[in-house]
């Protein structure tokens, strides 16, 4: 009964979100409905979810939302809002532009176009540590690397596909998904970054880069596109293009401070992510004053941080809270416990359930162009499942978190894909065709490495083999269809 209710709720919510209903409203209202159903059928007493009951179980559901808002706004929500505000401020003062321009300049000395494509992917993944907006980083790379790579002989579609992939693997303390994953796992985000993400992300990014080189070369030879055609690239929203060179270090400050004030360097020092961002904002304000000597304008610039924090609250933090309410509703119906019990009866490991959640996150991200709704809904369930199988929560959280960004890059309606396609003058579908193999390959490698590290690879090997077989059959069918279409044309 509980599984049927949960399945219907997931299908209902997923269908509405895919039909462009507001995801916050869908998840919040569906979660409330599940809580009321759980109370009505005696599956769970809602009063156990709140710190202090109102005396009426129906009101306690809303008290639970209030409690969640109170906790998240003071912790995780504040951190994500500060990250978003800092990122916008770095772009406004020109620091992000300087960082991208200087780090990409060494690539201009190389003359191998497809080798450069691979290096551009690696460079973009590195820069995503400091520029958390996928669309923002993509536009900056279009202004710097795109003209260089197309002049060297790469097609417009090839360069656009690589640049669109630079933020596919979301990692680092600057990623909102990483912050949520670390909080849910009960560890510091810098520990999650160094201990859990880096061992998986580094080989995955390198593998995606290699796949991009091979795939883009294949597509270019097959299509014989005119790579000499140039399009003037302009990036909107960057207020300052004349920032001094040393401004390149400002976007790095939060990460550097957190690494220094941790067990990796000075173990006696401890600062949180939000504190590191606040210190970095203050240092940036001082730098701006030393640069212009105009206190009024510099102080006014701080408003950009606050405005952006409001935007991040409205778009990201509210989605996290709605996802938690939805997840609480699923738990209240007993769906998680029932799923674990059934997996034991049918010989399925709980690791297989994690793999299923990872696959769903990946597919929803590819369909929606955003993985936040799926990840924020499933993340709160991972600790219970990890406890059941005796595995580390962070290790089990990682494949779900990384799948959100990788799946997004396969969507022709993702913001970064649409923006880059428009600048390059190619179809978003063409970009997705060129990112499909690198993204799927990187995703499968990520799954293998993650579950191998957790000691559960053997439990999911049959499922992985089945997915690879289905992908191969789908690719062959698609290629035959394209061949028939070209012959008919």
Short mmCIF file of C-alpha atoms in Angstrom, two decimals:
data_model
loop_
_atom_site.label_atom_id
_atom_site.label_comp_id
_atom_site.label_asym_id
_atom_site.label_seq_id
_atom_site.Cartn_x
_atom_site.Cartn_y
_atom_site.Cartn_z
CA UNK A 1 0.00 0.00 0.00
CA UNK A 2 2.70 2.48 1.03
CA UNK A 3 4.80 1.75 -2.06
CA UNK A 4 1.79 2.20 -4.34
CA UNK A 5 1.00 5.57 -2.76
CA UNK A 6 4.64 6.65 -3.06
CA UNK A 7 4.86 5.50 -6.68
CA UNK A 8 1.70 7.39 -7.63
CA UNK A 9 3.03 10.48 -5.86
CA UNK A 10 6.37 10.32 -7.68
CA UNK A 11 4.67 9.81 -11.06
CA UNK A 12 2.19 12.61 -10.37
CA UNK A 13 4.89 15.07 -9.26
CA UNK A 14 7.25 14.11 -12.08
CA UNK A 15 4.54 14.50 -14.70
CA UNK A 16 3.58 17.96 -13.49
CA UNK A 17 7.20 19.13 -13.31
CA UNK A 18 7.91 17.85 -16.82
CA UNK A 19 4.84 19.79 -17.99
CA UNK A 20 6.49 22.97 -16.67
CA UNK A 21 4.50 23.31 -13.44
CA UNK A 22 6.41 25.17 -10.74
CA UNK A 23 8.58 22.48 -9.11
CA UNK A 24 8.52 24.11 -5.67
CA UNK A 25 4.73 24.14 -5.61
CA UNK A 26 4.46 20.60 -6.98
CA UNK A 27 6.88 19.09 -4.45
CA UNK A 28 5.49 21.09 -1.53
CA UNK A 29 1.84 20.31 -2.19
CA UNK A 30 2.50 16.66 -3.01
CA UNK A 31 4.54 16.32 0.17
CA UNK A 32 1.74 17.86 2.23
CA UNK A 33 -0.77 15.49 0.63
CA UNK A 34 1.41 12.51 1.53
CA UNK A 35 1.71 13.73 5.13
CA UNK A 36 -2.07 14.05 5.41
CA UNK A 37 -2.55 10.58 3.88
CA UNK A 38 -0.03 9.10 6.31
CA UNK A 39 -1.89 10.70 9.22
CA UNK A 40 -5.31 9.62 7.93
CA UNK A 41 -4.35 5.96 7.46
CA UNK A 42 -2.32 5.77 10.66
CA UNK A 43 1.00 5.27 8.88
CA UNK A 44 2.67 7.99 10.92
CA UNK A 45 1.77 10.61 13.51
CA UNK A 46 2.70 14.01 12.05
CA UNK A 47 3.25 15.40 15.54
CA UNK A 48 6.50 13.38 15.74
CA UNK A 49 7.96 15.51 12.92
CA UNK A 50 7.70 18.86 14.70
CA UNK A 51 9.64 20.32 17.58
CA UNK A 52 6.49 21.52 19.31
CA UNK A 53 3.01 20.40 18.31
CA UNK A 54 0.25 22.92 17.62
CA UNK A 55 -2.34 20.59 19.06
CA UNK A 56 -3.92 19.86 15.66
CA UNK A 57 -2.26 17.27 13.42
CA UNK A 58 -3.28 19.09 10.22
CA UNK A 59 -1.61 22.27 11.48
CA UNK A 60 1.49 20.29 12.47
CA UNK A 61 2.20 19.60 8.79
CA UNK A 62 2.61 23.33 8.28
CA UNK A 63 4.55 23.59 11.52
CA UNK A 64 6.95 21.06 10.02
CA UNK A 65 7.44 23.35 7.01
CA UNK A 66 8.12 26.24 9.40
CA UNK A 67 10.68 24.15 11.31
CA UNK A 68 12.38 23.17 8.05
CA UNK A 69 12.52 26.79 6.91
CA UNK A 70 13.95 27.86 10.24
CA UNK A 71 16.70 25.23 10.19
CA UNK A 72 17.62 25.58 6.51
CA UNK A 73 17.64 29.37 6.36
CA UNK A 74 20.12 29.57 9.20
CA UNK A 75 22.45 26.89 7.86
CA UNK A 76 22.42 25.33 4.43
CA UNK A 77 20.22 28.03 2.91
CA UNK A 78 22.47 30.83 4.14
CA UNK A 79 25.55 29.14 2.72
CA UNK A 80 24.00 28.62 -0.71
CA UNK A 81 22.66 32.18 -0.81
CA UNK A 82 26.06 33.60 0.09
CA UNK A 83 27.74 31.48 -2.59
CA UNK A 84 25.31 32.79 -5.19
CA UNK A 85 25.76 36.40 -4.09
CA UNK A 86 29.54 36.11 -4.08
CA UNK A 87 29.57 34.58 -7.57
CA UNK A 88 27.51 37.46 -9.00
CA UNK A 89 29.70 40.04 -7.25
CA UNK A 90 32.86 38.45 -8.68
CA UNK A 91 31.42 38.80 -12.17
CA UNK A 92 30.28 42.38 -11.50
CA UNK A 93 33.77 43.57 -10.50
CA UNK A 94 35.44 41.67 -13.35
CA UNK A 95 37.30 39.13 -11.21
CA UNK A 96 35.71 36.08 -12.86
CA UNK A 97 36.54 37.43 -16.32
CA UNK A 98 40.20 37.92 -15.38
CA UNK A 99 40.43 34.40 -13.96
CA UNK A 100 39.02 32.82 -17.14
CA UNK A 101 41.10 35.02 -19.46
CA UNK A 102 44.42 34.31 -17.75
CA UNK A 103 43.91 30.59 -17.20
CA UNK A 104 42.86 30.08 -20.82
CA UNK A 105 45.70 32.13 -22.35
CA UNK A 106 48.30 29.29 -22.23
CA UNK A 107 46.06 27.22 -24.52
CA UNK A 108 46.63 29.77 -27.29
CA UNK A 109 50.21 28.55 -27.66
CA UNK A 110 49.10 25.06 -28.74
CA UNK A 111 48.14 24.26 -32.32
CA UNK A 112 46.41 20.88 -31.97
CA UNK A 113 42.70 21.78 -32.12
CA UNK A 114 41.18 18.58 -30.76
CA UNK A 115 43.81 18.21 -28.05
CA UNK A 116 42.86 21.76 -27.09
CA UNK A 117 39.22 20.70 -26.84
CA UNK A 118 40.16 18.16 -24.19
CA UNK A 119 42.24 20.70 -22.29
CA UNK A 120 39.41 23.21 -22.51
CA UNK A 121 37.07 20.72 -20.83
CA UNK A 122 39.57 20.13 -18.01
CA UNK A 123 40.17 23.88 -17.63
CA UNK A 124 36.44 24.54 -17.46
CA UNK A 125 35.95 21.86 -14.80
CA UNK A 126 38.74 23.50 -12.75
CA UNK A 127 37.20 26.95 -13.14
CA UNK A 128 33.82 25.61 -12.01
CA UNK A 129 35.34 25.41 -8.52
CA UNK A 130 35.35 29.20 -8.44
CA UNK A 131 32.53 30.12 -10.86
CA UNK A 132 29.54 28.13 -9.69
CA UNK A 133 27.06 29.24 -12.36
CA UNK A 134 27.10 26.80 -15.30
CA UNK A 135 25.62 29.40 -17.64
CA UNK A 136 27.92 32.15 -16.38
CA UNK A 137 31.06 30.07 -16.84
CA UNK A 138 29.85 28.87 -20.23
CA UNK A 139 29.39 32.43 -21.46
CA UNK A 140 32.81 33.48 -20.21
CA UNK A 141 34.44 30.55 -21.99
CA UNK A 142 32.51 31.39 -25.16
CA UNK A 143 34.06 34.86 -25.03
CA UNK A 144 37.61 33.58 -24.51
CA UNK A 145 38.11 30.02 -25.79
CA UNK A 146 35.43 29.81 -28.47
CA UNK A 147 37.09 32.19 -30.98
CA UNK A 148 40.50 30.55 -30.43
CA UNK A 149 39.29 26.97 -30.93
CA UNK A 150 37.20 27.75 -33.99
CA UNK A 151 40.12 29.60 -35.61
CA UNK A 152 42.31 26.54 -35.07
CA UNK A 153 39.90 24.35 -37.03
CA UNK A 154 37.32 22.95 -34.61
CA UNK A 155 33.72 23.26 -35.70
CA UNK A 156 31.36 25.62 -33.93
CA UNK A 157 29.22 22.73 -32.69
CA UNK A 158 32.25 20.85 -31.31
CA UNK A 159 33.47 23.83 -29.29
CA UNK A 160 29.97 24.61 -28.05
CA UNK A 161 29.46 21.01 -26.92
CA UNK A 162 32.72 20.99 -24.94
CA UNK A 163 32.02 24.35 -23.29
CA UNK A 164 28.49 23.25 -22.40
CA UNK A 165 30.04 20.23 -20.63
CA UNK A 166 32.46 22.14 -18.41
CA UNK A 167 30.07 22.28 -15.43
CA UNK A 168 28.54 18.85 -15.99
CA UNK A 169 30.43 17.32 -13.07
CA UNK A 170 29.39 19.55 -10.16
CA UNK A 171 31.90 19.43 -7.34
CA UNK A 172 33.65 21.64 -4.83
CA UNK A 173 32.45 23.76 -1.89
CA UNK A 174 30.98 26.31 -4.29
CA UNK A 175 28.33 23.93 -5.59
CA UNK A 176 24.94 24.13 -3.91
CA UNK A 177 24.36 20.42 -4.50
CA UNK A 178 27.70 19.64 -2.85
CA UNK A 179 26.77 21.73 0.18
CA UNK A 180 23.42 19.93 0.52
CA UNK A 181 25.07 16.53 0.10
CA UNK A 182 27.66 17.28 2.77
CA UNK A 183 25.04 18.62 5.19
CA UNK A 184 22.84 15.57 4.69
CA UNK A 185 25.83 13.29 5.25
CA UNK A 186 26.72 15.19 8.42
CA UNK A 187 30.24 16.20 7.35
CA UNK A 188 32.02 19.42 6.46
CA UNK A 189 31.77 20.35 2.80
CA UNK A 190 35.56 20.65 2.45
CA UNK A 191 35.94 17.08 3.75
CA UNK A 192 33.29 15.90 1.32
CA UNK A 193 35.14 17.69 -1.48
CA UNK A 194 38.62 16.33 -0.70
CA UNK A 195 37.82 12.87 0.65
CA UNK A 196 34.80 11.83 -1.40
CA UNK A 197 34.51 13.96 -4.54
CA UNK A 198 38.09 14.39 -5.77
CA UNK A 199 38.98 10.65 -6.00
CA UNK A 200 35.94 10.13 -8.25
CA UNK A 201 35.70 13.46 -10.08
CA UNK A 202 39.31 13.65 -11.34
CA UNK A 203 39.29 10.39 -13.36
CA UNK A 204 35.73 11.07 -14.54
CA UNK A 205 36.61 14.55 -15.86
CA UNK A 206 39.73 13.19 -17.60
CA UNK A 207 37.70 10.38 -19.17
CA UNK A 208 35.02 12.81 -20.39
CA UNK A 209 37.75 14.99 -21.90
CA UNK A 210 39.18 12.02 -23.82
CA UNK A 211 35.73 11.02 -25.04
CA UNK A 212 35.02 14.56 -26.18
CA UNK A 213 38.21 14.62 -28.26
CA UNK A 214 37.24 11.38 -30.04
CA UNK A 215 33.55 12.20 -30.41
CA UNK A 216 34.01 15.75 -31.72
CA UNK A 217 36.66 14.61 -34.21
CA UNK A 218 34.26 11.90 -35.44
CA UNK A 219 31.32 14.29 -35.82
CA UNK A 220 33.43 16.93 -37.58
CA UNK A 221 34.80 14.45 -40.07
CA UNK A 222 31.35 13.04 -40.67
CA UNK A 223 29.63 16.38 -41.11
CA UNK A 224 32.52 18.19 -42.81
CA UNK A 225 31.37 21.46 -41.30
CA UNK A 226 32.89 24.76 -42.30
CA UNK A 227 34.98 25.50 -39.23
CA UNK A 228 36.20 28.78 -40.64
CA UNK A 229 32.83 30.46 -40.19
CA UNK A 230 33.13 32.87 -37.27
CA UNK A 231 30.49 34.44 -35.09
CA UNK A 232 31.11 37.48 -33.00
CA UNK A 233 30.73 36.48 -29.37
CA UNK A 234 29.59 38.88 -26.73
CA UNK A 235 28.83 38.16 -23.11
CA UNK A 236 26.07 40.10 -21.45
CA UNK A 237 26.00 40.86 -17.77
CA UNK A 238 29.73 41.37 -17.20
CA UNK A 239 30.01 44.93 -15.94
CA UNK A 240 33.78 45.25 -15.85
CA UNK A 241 36.28 43.97 -18.39
CA UNK A 242 39.25 46.03 -17.15
CA UNK A 243 39.92 44.56 -13.71
CA UNK A 244 43.60 44.24 -12.68
CA UNK A 245 45.31 40.90 -13.17
CA UNK A 246 45.61 40.14 -9.47
CA UNK A 247 41.80 40.11 -9.22
CA UNK A 248 42.00 36.54 -10.54
CA UNK A 249 42.70 35.41 -6.96
CA UNK A 250 39.49 36.86 -5.51
CA UNK A 251 37.13 34.10 -6.75
CA UNK A 252 39.51 31.54 -5.25
CA UNK A 253 39.42 33.03 -1.74
CA UNK A 254 36.55 30.98 -0.21
CA UNK A 255 38.05 27.67 -1.33
CA UNK A 256 41.58 28.66 -0.25
CA UNK A 257 40.37 29.81 3.19
CA UNK A 258 38.44 26.60 3.76
CA UNK A 259 41.34 24.40 2.72
CA UNK A 260 43.75 26.33 4.95
CA UNK A 261 41.40 26.30 7.95
CA UNK A 262 40.94 22.53 7.96
CA UNK A 263 42.75 19.37 8.94
CA UNK A 264 44.58 19.57 5.60
CA UNK A 265 46.63 22.58 6.74
CA UNK A 266 46.06 24.40 10.03
CA UNK A 267 43.98 21.98 12.06
CA UNK A 268 43.65 24.47 14.93
CA UNK A 269 41.66 26.82 12.69
CA UNK A 270 38.07 26.09 11.78
CA UNK A 271 35.76 28.28 9.70
CA UNK A 272 32.51 27.42 7.99
CA UNK A 273 31.76 27.97 4.32
CA UNK A 274 29.51 30.96 4.97
CA UNK A 275 32.20 32.59 7.13
CA UNK A 276 34.78 32.04 4.38
CA UNK A 277 32.48 33.68 1.83
CA UNK A 278 31.80 36.66 4.13
CA UNK A 279 35.55 37.15 4.65
CA UNK A 280 36.08 36.96 0.90
CA UNK A 281 33.35 39.54 0.25
CA UNK A 282 34.97 41.90 2.77
CA UNK A 283 38.41 41.48 1.19
CA UNK A 284 36.89 42.10 -2.25
CA UNK A 285 35.24 45.30 -1.03
CA UNK A 286 38.58 46.52 0.31
CA UNK A 287 40.20 45.73 -3.03
CA UNK A 288 37.49 47.64 -4.88
CA UNK A 289 38.03 50.67 -2.62
CA UNK A 290 41.78 50.60 -3.16
CA UNK A 291 41.12 50.40 -6.89
CA UNK A 292 38.61 53.25 -7.24
CA UNK A 293 38.87 55.26 -3.98
CA UNK A 294 35.10 55.84 -4.14
CA UNK A 295 33.50 54.61 -0.94
CA UNK A 296 29.91 55.34 -2.00
CA UNK A 297 30.11 53.27 -5.21
CA UNK A 298 31.97 50.43 -3.50
CA UNK A 299 29.38 50.20 -0.71
CA UNK A 300 26.58 50.29 -3.28
CA UNK A 301 28.20 47.29 -4.98
CA UNK A 302 27.54 45.23 -1.85
CA UNK A 303 23.84 45.42 -2.69
CA UNK A 304 24.52 43.08 -5.62
CA UNK A 305 25.40 40.36 -3.12
CA UNK A 306 22.17 40.87 -1.19
CA UNK A 307 20.02 41.04 -4.33
CA UNK A 308 21.55 37.81 -5.60
CA UNK A 309 21.02 36.14 -2.23
CA UNK A 310 17.32 36.92 -2.58
CA UNK A 311 17.24 35.41 -6.06
CA UNK A 312 19.00 32.26 -4.84
CA UNK A 313 16.51 31.94 -1.97
CA UNK A 314 13.59 32.21 -4.38
CA UNK A 315 14.96 29.64 -6.84
CA UNK A 316 17.25 27.22 -4.98
CA UNK A 317 16.58 27.33 -1.24
CA UNK A 318 12.81 27.11 -1.65
CA UNK A 319 13.35 24.10 -3.92
CA UNK A 320 15.47 22.40 -1.25
CA UNK A 321 12.80 22.97 1.39
CA UNK A 322 10.02 21.76 -0.93
CA UNK A 323 12.11 18.68 -1.74
CA UNK A 324 12.51 17.95 1.97
CA UNK A 325 8.76 18.17 2.53
CA UNK A 326 8.20 15.80 -0.40
CA UNK A 327 10.83 13.41 0.98
CA UNK A 328 9.26 13.58 4.44
CA UNK A 329 5.92 12.68 2.89
CA UNK A 330 7.41 9.62 1.20
CA UNK A 331 9.01 8.55 4.47
CA UNK A 332 5.77 9.14 6.38
CA UNK A 333 3.91 6.66 4.18
CA UNK A 334 6.53 4.04 5.03
CA UNK A 335 7.70 3.80 1.43
CA UNK A 336 11.42 3.77 2.26
CA UNK A 337 11.08 0.99 4.86
CA UNK A 338 8.82 -0.99 2.54
CA UNK A 339 11.28 -0.64 -0.31
CA UNK A 340 14.11 -1.91 1.88
CA UNK A 341 12.03 -4.85 3.08
CA UNK A 342 11.01 -5.82 -0.46
CA UNK A 343 14.59 -5.57 -1.64
CA UNK A 344 15.56 -8.06 1.02
CA UNK A 345 12.75 -10.44 0.12
CA UNK A 346 13.60 -10.41 -3.59
CA UNK A 347 17.34 -10.58 -3.01
CA UNK A 348 17.93 -7.00 -4.13
CA UNK A 349 20.62 -5.14 -2.28
CA UNK A 350 19.98 -1.70 -0.86
CA UNK A 351 22.86 -0.57 -3.09
CA UNK A 352 20.57 -1.41 -6.01
CA UNK A 353 18.04 1.03 -4.56
CA UNK A 354 20.71 3.75 -4.50
CA UNK A 355 21.48 2.90 -8.14
CA UNK A 356 17.78 3.22 -8.99
CA UNK A 357 17.60 6.64 -7.30
CA UNK A 358 20.73 7.64 -9.20
CA UNK A 359 19.19 6.56 -12.50
CA UNK A 360 15.95 8.43 -11.78
CA UNK A 361 17.89 11.59 -10.89
CA UNK A 362 19.89 11.27 -14.08
CA UNK A 363 16.81 10.77 -16.28
CA UNK A 364 14.79 13.57 -14.68
CA UNK A 365 17.73 15.94 -15.02
CA UNK A 366 18.05 15.09 -18.70
CA UNK A 367 14.32 15.63 -19.25
CA UNK A 368 13.97 18.83 -17.22
CA UNK A 369 17.28 20.54 -17.92
CA UNK A 370 17.82 20.85 -14.16
CA UNK A 371 18.70 18.18 -11.66
CA UNK A 372 17.89 20.11 -8.50
CA UNK A 373 14.31 18.94 -8.07
CA UNK A 374 15.21 15.25 -8.29
CA UNK A 375 18.35 15.52 -6.16
CA UNK A 376 16.72 17.63 -3.46
CA UNK A 377 13.88 15.10 -3.22
CA UNK A 378 16.02 11.98 -2.94
CA UNK A 379 18.96 13.28 -0.89
CA UNK A 380 17.18 13.16 2.51
CA UNK A 381 16.43 9.44 2.01
CA UNK A 382 20.04 8.37 1.53
CA UNK A 383 21.08 8.31 5.23
CA UNK A 384 18.40 5.73 6.08
CA UNK A 385 19.35 3.49 3.16
CA UNK A 386 23.09 3.84 3.83
CA UNK A 387 22.51 2.92 7.46
CA UNK A 388 20.60 -0.18 6.34
CA UNK A 389 23.46 -1.43 4.15
CA UNK A 390 26.20 -0.26 6.52
CA UNK A 391 27.79 2.09 4.01
CA UNK A 392 29.14 5.61 4.32
CA UNK A 393 26.40 8.18 3.68
CA UNK A 394 28.65 10.55 1.72
CA UNK A 395 29.84 7.77 -0.60
CA UNK A 396 26.26 6.74 -1.35
CA UNK A 397 25.19 10.36 -1.77
CA UNK A 398 27.89 11.09 -4.34
CA UNK A 399 26.48 9.22 -7.40
CA UNK A 400 23.06 10.83 -6.93
CA UNK A 401 24.58 14.29 -6.59
CA UNK A 402 26.89 13.97 -9.61
CA UNK A 403 24.11 12.48 -11.76
CA UNK A 404 22.13 15.71 -11.46
CA UNK A 405 24.75 17.80 -13.27
CA UNK A 406 25.71 15.15 -15.82
CA UNK A 407 22.09 14.50 -16.75
CA UNK A 408 21.41 18.23 -17.14
CA UNK A 409 24.07 18.46 -19.86
CA UNK A 410 22.07 15.95 -21.93
CA UNK A 411 19.04 18.24 -22.01
CA UNK A 412 18.41 20.57 -24.98
CA UNK A 413 16.34 22.79 -22.68
CA UNK A 414 19.07 23.31 -20.07
CA UNK A 415 19.89 26.99 -19.61
CA UNK A 416 23.60 26.59 -20.32
CA UNK A 417 22.94 24.56 -23.50
CA UNK A 418 20.42 27.08 -24.84
CA UNK A 419 22.68 30.06 -24.09
CA UNK A 420 25.76 28.53 -25.71
CA UNK A 421 23.82 27.23 -28.70
CA UNK A 422 22.42 30.69 -29.34
CA UNK A 423 25.85 32.32 -29.29
CA UNK A 424 27.46 29.63 -31.46
CA UNK A 425 24.60 29.65 -33.93
CA UNK A 426 23.91 25.92 -33.70
CA UNK A 427 20.91 23.90 -32.56
CA UNK A 428 20.69 22.85 -28.88
CA UNK A 429 19.81 19.37 -30.17
CA UNK A 430 23.09 19.29 -32.12
CA UNK A 431 25.00 20.14 -28.95
CA UNK A 432 23.22 17.39 -27.01
CA UNK A 433 24.04 14.85 -29.74
CA UNK A 434 27.70 15.69 -29.29
CA UNK A 435 27.62 15.58 -25.48
CA UNK A 436 25.64 12.32 -25.24
CA UNK A 437 28.51 9.82 -25.50
CA UNK A 438 30.95 11.74 -23.25
CA UNK A 439 28.27 12.32 -20.63
CA UNK A 440 26.98 8.73 -20.65
CA UNK A 441 30.53 7.37 -20.58
CA UNK A 442 31.51 9.65 -17.71
CA UNK A 443 28.32 8.77 -15.83
CA UNK A 444 28.93 5.02 -16.12
CA UNK A 445 32.55 5.40 -15.02
CA UNK A 446 31.40 7.48 -12.06
CA UNK A 447 29.00 4.72 -11.02
CA UNK A 448 31.68 2.03 -11.27
CA UNK A 449 34.23 4.05 -9.29
CA UNK A 450 31.75 5.12 -6.62
CA UNK A 451 30.27 1.70 -5.91
CA UNK A 452 33.70 0.07 -6.14
CA UNK A 453 34.95 2.50 -3.50
CA UNK A 454 31.93 1.72 -1.33
CA UNK A 455 32.48 -2.03 -1.72
CA UNK A 456 29.12 -2.64 -3.44
CA UNK A 457 30.16 -2.93 -7.08
CA UNK A 458 29.30 -6.63 -7.22
CA UNK A 459 25.72 -5.90 -6.17
CA UNK A 460 25.06 -3.56 -9.09
CA UNK A 461 27.11 -5.17 -11.88
CA UNK A 462 24.10 -6.96 -13.43
CA UNK A 463 22.16 -3.69 -13.48
CA UNK A 464 25.10 -1.81 -14.98
CA UNK A 465 25.52 -4.46 -17.67
CA UNK A 466 21.82 -4.19 -18.50
CA UNK A 467 21.99 -0.39 -18.75
CA UNK A 468 25.05 -0.54 -21.02
CA UNK A 469 23.28 -3.09 -23.23
CA UNK A 470 20.17 -0.91 -23.48
CA UNK A 471 22.26 2.16 -24.29
CA UNK A 472 24.10 0.26 -27.00
CA UNK A 473 20.88 -1.01 -28.54
CA UNK A 474 19.41 2.48 -28.41
CA UNK A 475 22.47 3.94 -30.11
CA UNK A 476 22.36 1.34 -32.89
CA UNK A 477 18.64 1.93 -33.45
CA UNK A 478 19.16 5.69 -33.58
CA UNK A 479 22.02 5.36 -36.05
CA UNK A 480 19.94 3.10 -38.33
CA UNK A 481 17.09 5.59 -38.18
CA UNK A 482 19.42 8.43 -39.14
CA UNK A 483 20.87 6.37 -42.00
CA UNK A 484 17.39 5.60 -43.37
CA UNK A 485 16.45 9.28 -43.06
CA UNK A 486 19.53 10.39 -45.00
CA UNK A 487 18.89 7.79 -47.73
CA UNK A 488 15.25 8.84 -48.00
CA UNK A 489 16.33 12.47 -48.22
#
